[in-house]
Short mmCIF file of C-alpha atoms in Angstrom, two decimals:
data_model
loop_
_atom_site.label_atom_id
_atom_site.label_comp_id
_atom_site.label_asym_id
_atom_site.label_seq_id
_atom_site.Cartn_x
_atom_site.Cartn_y
_atom_site.Cartn_z
CA MET A 1 0.00 0.00 0.00
CA SER A 2 2.76 2.44 0.86
CA SER A 3 4.47 1.86 -2.50
CA LYS A 4 1.21 2.41 -4.37
CA ARG A 5 0.44 5.52 -2.37
CA SER A 6 3.90 6.98 -2.98
CA LEU A 7 3.53 6.52 -6.75
CA GLN A 8 0.14 8.25 -6.66
CA GLU A 9 1.55 11.11 -4.64
CA GLU A 10 4.48 11.43 -7.04
CA GLU A 11 2.14 11.50 -10.04
CA GLU A 12 0.00 14.20 -8.44
CA GLU A 13 3.08 16.26 -7.61
CA THR A 14 4.30 15.83 -11.17
CA ARG A 15 1.03 17.18 -12.55
CA LYS A 16 1.20 20.16 -10.22
CA LYS A 17 4.70 20.94 -11.41
CA ALA A 18 3.49 20.81 -15.00
CA ARG A 19 1.02 23.61 -14.36
CA VAL A 20 3.60 26.11 -13.24
CA GLU A 21 6.51 27.70 -14.98
CA ALA A 22 10.04 26.92 -14.03
CA GLU A 23 12.63 29.53 -13.25
CA GLY A 24 13.65 31.30 -16.45
CA GLY A 25 10.16 31.10 -17.92
CA ASN A 26 10.30 27.59 -19.42
CA SER A 27 7.00 25.71 -19.13
CA VAL A 28 7.11 22.00 -18.37
CA THR A 29 5.25 19.26 -20.22
CA VAL A 30 4.22 15.95 -18.66
CA TYR A 31 4.76 12.90 -20.86
CA GLN A 32 1.69 10.95 -21.92
CA PRO A 33 1.86 7.83 -24.12
CA ASN A 34 0.69 8.28 -27.72
CA VAL A 35 0.31 12.05 -27.29
CA VAL A 36 2.47 14.43 -29.35
CA ILE A 37 3.64 17.51 -27.48
CA PRO A 38 1.57 20.39 -28.90
CA GLN A 39 2.83 23.52 -30.71
CA LEU A 40 6.40 22.28 -31.15
CA SER A 41 6.70 24.17 -34.43
CA LYS A 42 6.54 27.43 -32.45
CA LYS A 43 9.55 26.38 -30.35
CA MET A 44 12.06 25.77 -33.14
CA ASN A 45 15.66 25.41 -31.87
CA ALA A 46 14.40 25.93 -28.31
CA LEU A 47 15.02 23.64 -25.36
CA ILE A 48 11.90 22.21 -23.69
CA GLU A 49 11.58 20.22 -20.47
CA VAL A 50 9.48 17.06 -20.22
CA LEU A 51 8.65 15.29 -16.96
CA LEU A 52 8.49 11.53 -17.42
CA PRO A 53 6.61 9.86 -14.52
CA ALA A 54 8.09 6.65 -13.13
CA LYS A 55 4.95 4.63 -13.85
CA TYR A 56 5.76 4.72 -17.59
CA LEU A 57 9.25 3.28 -17.09
CA GLY A 58 8.46 -0.40 -16.65
CA VAL A 59 9.47 -3.54 -18.52
CA GLU A 60 5.97 -3.80 -19.99
CA THR A 61 6.16 -0.43 -21.74
CA LYS A 62 4.12 -1.01 -24.89
CA GLN A 63 5.73 1.78 -26.93
CA VAL A 64 9.19 0.23 -26.50
CA LYS A 65 8.00 -3.23 -27.49
CA MET A 66 6.23 -1.81 -30.55
CA GLN A 67 9.36 0.17 -31.54
CA GLN A 68 7.35 3.37 -31.74
CA LEU A 69 10.19 5.64 -32.86
CA TRP A 70 11.53 6.92 -36.17
CA GLY A 71 15.07 8.21 -36.72
CA THR A 72 18.55 8.07 -35.19
CA ASP A 73 19.82 10.84 -32.86
CA VAL A 74 17.15 13.12 -34.36
CA TYR A 75 13.63 11.66 -34.16
CA THR A 76 10.17 12.51 -35.48
CA ASP A 77 7.99 14.46 -33.05
CA ASP A 78 5.54 11.54 -32.82
CA SER A 79 8.26 9.14 -31.66
CA ASP A 80 7.66 7.84 -28.15
CA LEU A 81 9.96 9.48 -25.63
CA VAL A 82 10.53 6.34 -23.55
CA ALA A 83 11.51 4.36 -26.66
CA VAL A 84 13.82 7.20 -27.74
CA LEU A 85 15.57 7.30 -24.35
CA VAL A 86 16.18 3.55 -24.53
CA HIS A 87 17.50 3.89 -28.10
CA THR A 88 19.88 6.73 -27.18
CA GLY A 89 21.12 4.85 -24.12
CA HIS A 90 19.94 7.41 -21.59
CA ILE A 91 17.93 4.78 -19.70
CA LYS A 92 17.81 1.01 -19.32
CA ILE A 93 14.52 -0.58 -18.36
CA LYS A 94 15.20 -3.54 -16.08
CA GLY A 95 12.20 -3.27 -13.77
CA GLN A 96 9.70 -0.73 -12.52
CA ALA A 97 11.45 2.61 -12.06
CA LYS A 98 11.00 4.54 -8.82
CA HIS A 99 11.90 8.07 -9.88
CA THR A 100 10.51 10.66 -12.24
CA LEU A 101 12.85 11.76 -15.03
CA LEU A 102 13.38 15.29 -16.29
CA VAL A 103 14.24 15.21 -20.00
CA SER A 104 15.51 18.18 -22.02
CA LEU A 105 14.65 18.09 -25.72
CA ARG A 106 16.00 20.31 -28.48
CA ILE A 107 13.31 21.03 -31.09
CA CYS A 108 14.69 20.66 -34.62
CA PRO A 109 13.26 21.33 -38.09
CA ASN A 110 11.68 18.52 -40.04
CA GLN A 111 14.24 16.25 -41.71
CA PRO A 112 14.09 15.04 -45.34
CA THR A 113 14.59 11.47 -44.12
CA PHE A 114 14.77 9.67 -40.80
CA THR A 115 17.20 6.74 -40.79
CA GLY A 116 16.50 3.75 -38.59
CA SER A 117 19.15 1.89 -36.59
CA GLU A 118 19.60 -0.75 -33.91
CA ARG A 119 20.89 0.54 -30.58
CA ASN A 120 20.74 -0.72 -27.01
CA GLY A 121 18.42 -3.59 -27.84
CA ILE A 122 15.80 -1.57 -29.73
CA THR A 123 15.52 -0.83 -33.45
CA SER A 124 14.21 2.53 -34.58
CA ARG A 125 12.23 2.72 -37.79
CA GLU A 126 13.06 4.48 -41.04
CA TRP A 127 10.83 7.18 -42.52
CA ARG A 128 11.41 8.59 -45.99
CA GLY A 129 8.02 10.04 -46.80
CA ALA A 130 6.70 13.51 -46.05
CA HIS A 131 6.44 14.12 -42.32
CA PRO A 132 3.97 16.88 -41.34
CA GLY A 133 5.56 17.72 -38.00
CA VAL A 134 8.99 18.66 -36.66
CA SER A 135 11.71 16.62 -34.95
CA PHE A 136 13.68 16.57 -31.72
CA LYS A 137 16.86 15.27 -30.15
CA VAL A 138 17.63 14.48 -26.51
CA GLU A 139 20.03 16.88 -24.81
CA ARG A 140 20.00 15.45 -21.29
CA CYS A 141 18.06 13.17 -18.95
CA LEU A 142 18.13 13.73 -15.19
CA GLN A 143 16.61 11.75 -12.35
CA HIS A 144 14.36 13.71 -10.02
CA ALA A 145 12.56 11.83 -7.30
CA SER A 146 10.61 14.96 -6.33
CA ALA A 147 9.95 15.98 -9.94
CA GLU A 148 11.47 19.38 -9.22
CA LEU A 149 13.15 21.37 -11.93
CA PRO A 150 16.85 22.10 -11.56
CA PRO A 151 17.83 25.76 -11.33
CA PRO A 152 18.75 27.29 -14.70
CA GLU A 153 22.42 27.62 -13.81
CA LEU A 154 22.78 23.82 -13.81
CA SER A 155 22.47 23.83 -17.59
CA MET A 156 25.61 24.87 -19.45
CA LEU A 157 24.14 23.73 -22.75
CA ARG A 158 21.14 26.03 -23.04
CA PRO A 159 21.58 28.80 -25.60
CA GLY A 160 19.83 32.07 -25.02
CA ALA A 161 19.31 34.15 -21.91
CA ALA A 162 19.92 31.18 -19.62
CA THR A 163 23.28 30.30 -21.18
CA ARG A 164 25.91 29.87 -18.52
CA GLN A 165 28.96 32.00 -19.17
CA ILE A 166 32.40 30.76 -18.23
CA PRO A 167 34.76 33.67 -17.56
CA GLY A 168 38.12 33.35 -19.27
CA SER A 169 41.47 34.00 -17.70
CA LEU A 170 42.60 37.50 -16.84
CA CYS A 171 45.22 37.25 -19.58
CA PRO A 172 44.41 37.46 -23.29
CA LEU A 173 44.35 34.23 -25.25
CA PRO A 174 47.53 34.10 -27.37
CA PRO A 175 47.35 33.49 -31.12
CA GLY A 176 47.40 29.87 -32.22
CA PRO A 177 50.10 28.34 -34.43
CA GLY A 178 50.49 30.36 -37.62
CA GLN A 179 47.99 32.97 -36.45
CA SER A 180 48.45 36.63 -35.61
CA PHE A 181 45.16 37.20 -33.79
CA GLY A 182 44.71 36.78 -30.05
CA VAL A 183 41.62 37.35 -27.90
CA GLN A 184 41.44 40.34 -25.60
CA PRO A 185 40.68 39.70 -21.89
CA SER A 186 37.36 41.54 -22.15
CA ALA A 187 36.27 39.10 -24.87
CA CYS A 188 37.26 35.91 -23.02
CA VAL A 189 33.74 34.82 -22.10
CA VAL A 190 32.91 31.28 -23.22
CA VAL A 191 29.31 30.35 -24.00
CA PHE A 192 27.69 27.49 -25.91
CA ASN A 193 26.28 27.85 -29.40
CA LEU A 194 23.18 26.34 -31.01
CA ALA A 195 24.99 23.02 -31.56
CA ASN A 196 26.31 23.00 -27.96
CA ASP A 197 29.89 23.70 -28.98
CA PRO A 198 31.89 26.20 -26.92
CA CYS A 199 32.38 29.58 -28.54
CA LEU A 200 32.84 33.19 -27.43
CA LYS A 201 30.22 35.68 -26.36
CA TYR A 202 29.95 38.31 -29.07
CA SER A 203 31.68 41.62 -28.41
CA LEU A 204 33.18 44.37 -30.54
CA ALA A 205 36.65 43.27 -29.42
CA LEU A 206 36.22 40.04 -31.41
CA VAL A 207 35.65 41.81 -34.73
CA ALA A 208 37.81 44.91 -34.26
CA ASP A 209 41.16 45.26 -36.01
CA GLN A 210 43.99 44.39 -33.62
CA SER A 211 46.55 46.73 -35.13
CA THR A 212 47.07 49.35 -37.81
CA GLU A 213 49.18 46.79 -39.64
CA PRO A 214 47.21 45.28 -42.55
CA GLU A 215 48.06 41.68 -41.61
CA ARG A 216 46.18 42.17 -38.33
CA TRP A 217 43.05 43.64 -39.86
CA THR A 218 39.96 41.48 -39.34
CA SER A 219 39.18 41.74 -43.05
CA ASN A 220 42.53 40.10 -43.83
CA ARG A 221 41.89 37.43 -41.22
CA LEU A 222 38.88 36.30 -43.24
CA ARG A 223 41.17 35.33 -46.12
CA ARG A 224 42.07 32.19 -44.15
CA GLU A 225 39.22 31.95 -41.64
CA THR A 226 35.42 32.22 -41.72
CA LEU A 227 33.43 34.13 -39.12
CA TYR A 228 30.29 32.56 -37.68
CA LEU A 229 27.86 34.73 -35.73
CA GLU A 230 24.74 33.68 -33.87
CA SER A 231 21.59 35.33 -32.63
CA ARG A 232 19.32 33.48 -30.20
CA HIS A 233 18.04 31.09 -32.87
CA ARG A 234 20.04 31.69 -36.08
CA ARG A 235 23.63 31.26 -37.26
CA PHE A 236 25.27 33.47 -39.88
CA GLU A 237 28.39 32.92 -41.94
CA ILE A 238 30.64 35.72 -43.22
CA ALA A 239 33.21 34.50 -45.72
CA GLN A 240 35.59 36.13 -48.17
CA SER A 241 34.28 35.36 -51.66
CA GLY A 242 36.74 37.03 -54.03
CA THR A 243 37.96 40.46 -55.06
CA GLN A 244 36.64 43.33 -57.15
CA ASP A 245 38.76 46.27 -58.28
CA GLY A 246 41.47 45.12 -55.89
CA TYR A 247 39.20 44.99 -52.82
CA ASP A 248 38.06 41.86 -51.00
CA GLN A 249 34.38 40.99 -51.29
CA TYR A 250 32.35 38.99 -48.79
CA THR A 251 29.23 36.85 -48.67
CA MET A 252 26.89 36.73 -45.69
CA SER A 253 24.77 33.58 -45.45
CA GLU A 254 22.45 31.92 -42.96
CA VAL A 255 23.45 28.39 -41.91
CA LEU A 256 20.61 25.91 -42.33
CA ARG A 257 19.82 23.64 -39.36
CA PRO A 258 22.50 25.14 -37.10
CA GLN A 259 21.60 22.88 -34.18
CA LEU A 260 22.85 19.91 -36.23
CA MET A 261 26.01 21.63 -37.48
CA ASP A 262 28.56 21.23 -34.72
CA ARG A 263 32.25 21.91 -35.28
CA LYS A 264 33.04 18.40 -36.54
CA ALA A 265 30.15 18.44 -38.99
CA MET A 266 31.17 21.85 -40.33
CA GLU A 267 34.82 20.87 -40.74
CA ALA A 268 33.78 17.68 -42.54
CA SER A 269 31.47 19.65 -44.86
CA GLY A 270 34.16 22.22 -45.62
CA VAL A 271 34.56 25.77 -44.31
CA PRO A 272 33.13 28.01 -45.73
CA LEU A 273 30.09 25.74 -45.94
CA PRO A 274 28.87 24.55 -49.36
CA ALA A 275 25.86 26.20 -51.00
CA GLU A 276 23.42 23.42 -50.07
CA LEU A 277 24.00 24.02 -46.34
CA VAL A 278 23.46 27.79 -46.33
CA ARG A 279 21.05 30.40 -47.62
CA ARG A 280 22.69 33.38 -49.30
CA MET A 281 21.60 36.69 -47.79
CA HIS A 282 24.07 39.32 -49.05
CA GLU A 283 26.64 38.82 -51.81
CA MET A 284 29.52 40.95 -53.08
CA VAL A 285 29.61 42.93 -49.83
CA ASP A 286 32.44 45.38 -49.23
CA TRP A 287 33.98 45.28 -45.76
CA GLU A 288 32.90 48.87 -45.15
CA GLU A 289 29.26 47.80 -45.58
CA PHE A 290 29.44 45.80 -42.34
CA VAL A 291 28.38 48.10 -39.50
CA TRP A 292 29.33 46.48 -36.20
CA GLY A 293 27.41 47.38 -33.05
CA PRO A 294 27.81 46.27 -29.42
CA CYS A 295 25.09 43.63 -29.87
CA PHE A 296 24.15 43.74 -33.55
CA LEU A 297 25.41 43.73 -37.13
CA ARG A 298 23.87 45.99 -39.77
CA VAL A 299 24.30 45.13 -43.45
CA ARG A 300 22.68 47.10 -46.26
CA GLY A 301 19.89 48.38 -44.05
CA ASN A 302 19.20 45.02 -42.37
CA GLU A 303 20.01 44.62 -38.67
CA TYR A 304 20.83 41.27 -37.04
CA PRO A 305 21.07 40.83 -33.24
CA LEU A 306 24.21 38.96 -32.14
CA VAL A 307 25.06 36.98 -29.00
CA ARG A 308 27.83 34.54 -30.03
CA ALA A 309 30.85 34.49 -32.35
CA LEU A 310 33.36 31.94 -33.62
CA TYR A 311 36.21 31.99 -36.16
CA MET A 312 36.93 28.73 -37.99
CA PRO A 313 39.92 28.03 -40.27
CA HIS A 314 39.14 27.12 -43.86
CA THR A 315 38.86 23.38 -44.46
CA VAL A 316 38.22 21.09 -47.42
CA ALA A 317 35.24 18.73 -47.35
CA SER A 318 36.28 15.24 -46.32
#
């Protein structure tokens, strides 16, 4: 009786938690079998929290036995969360669980295809037809007996206002091998980008010329590196694209599906990224057309808010 009563109390507490907002303004969703989380398309690239009651984490879970999931790493929005967690290896179902789980999901755009695979004793399905919804991937899975949300500062992987900043050293970062650009102390603030890779918090010091000598102008730096800038939900690429009348010209593009393009994926695709991975926004831009602000970039009358920045050396697609 005590075990049954404790599960009922936990379920009731879980439902109460779902009706309030967590610190930082993120609402919480309670998992229900065969129910797709509503309005996911309005939360693109955002991180959402899902409470998974212990009663759904038993060996007789129907959705796991029926392999109710489509995709690998990134799954369709109608994939069952319990089955996905087993497939990703976040949980192992050996008996009836005793604790509620708090799962963080990153909402991703719809994928052209979802590839199936066998992992951790469960096989996900393949889907190549048109999918009307969006997709998601699991960022973390925590155990919470009381179903309480962790404070926002526990997450170092949450882009946006809740991103945890890691102060750099009091000394500037020296240039790397073969480089002439360092990072000023005021700019040494590490944050995490949309793909959860470490990068630097945007500041004017990151894009300012570091000397009157031409080889230390930022515009010259882009002859061998590409600059990636991010707003809360978008990633932009600024790359040198040629010369005109003796002056360097640049292209500004938006990176498609930035949450899937981590550093390894970008290096493998080739930096600057190929045309199929970006959307051209401004072409044949003179360096003087870039107007840098303390928290924005203005190009040809269009203004883009900025929060993160990263330089990447040019690479060839592997």
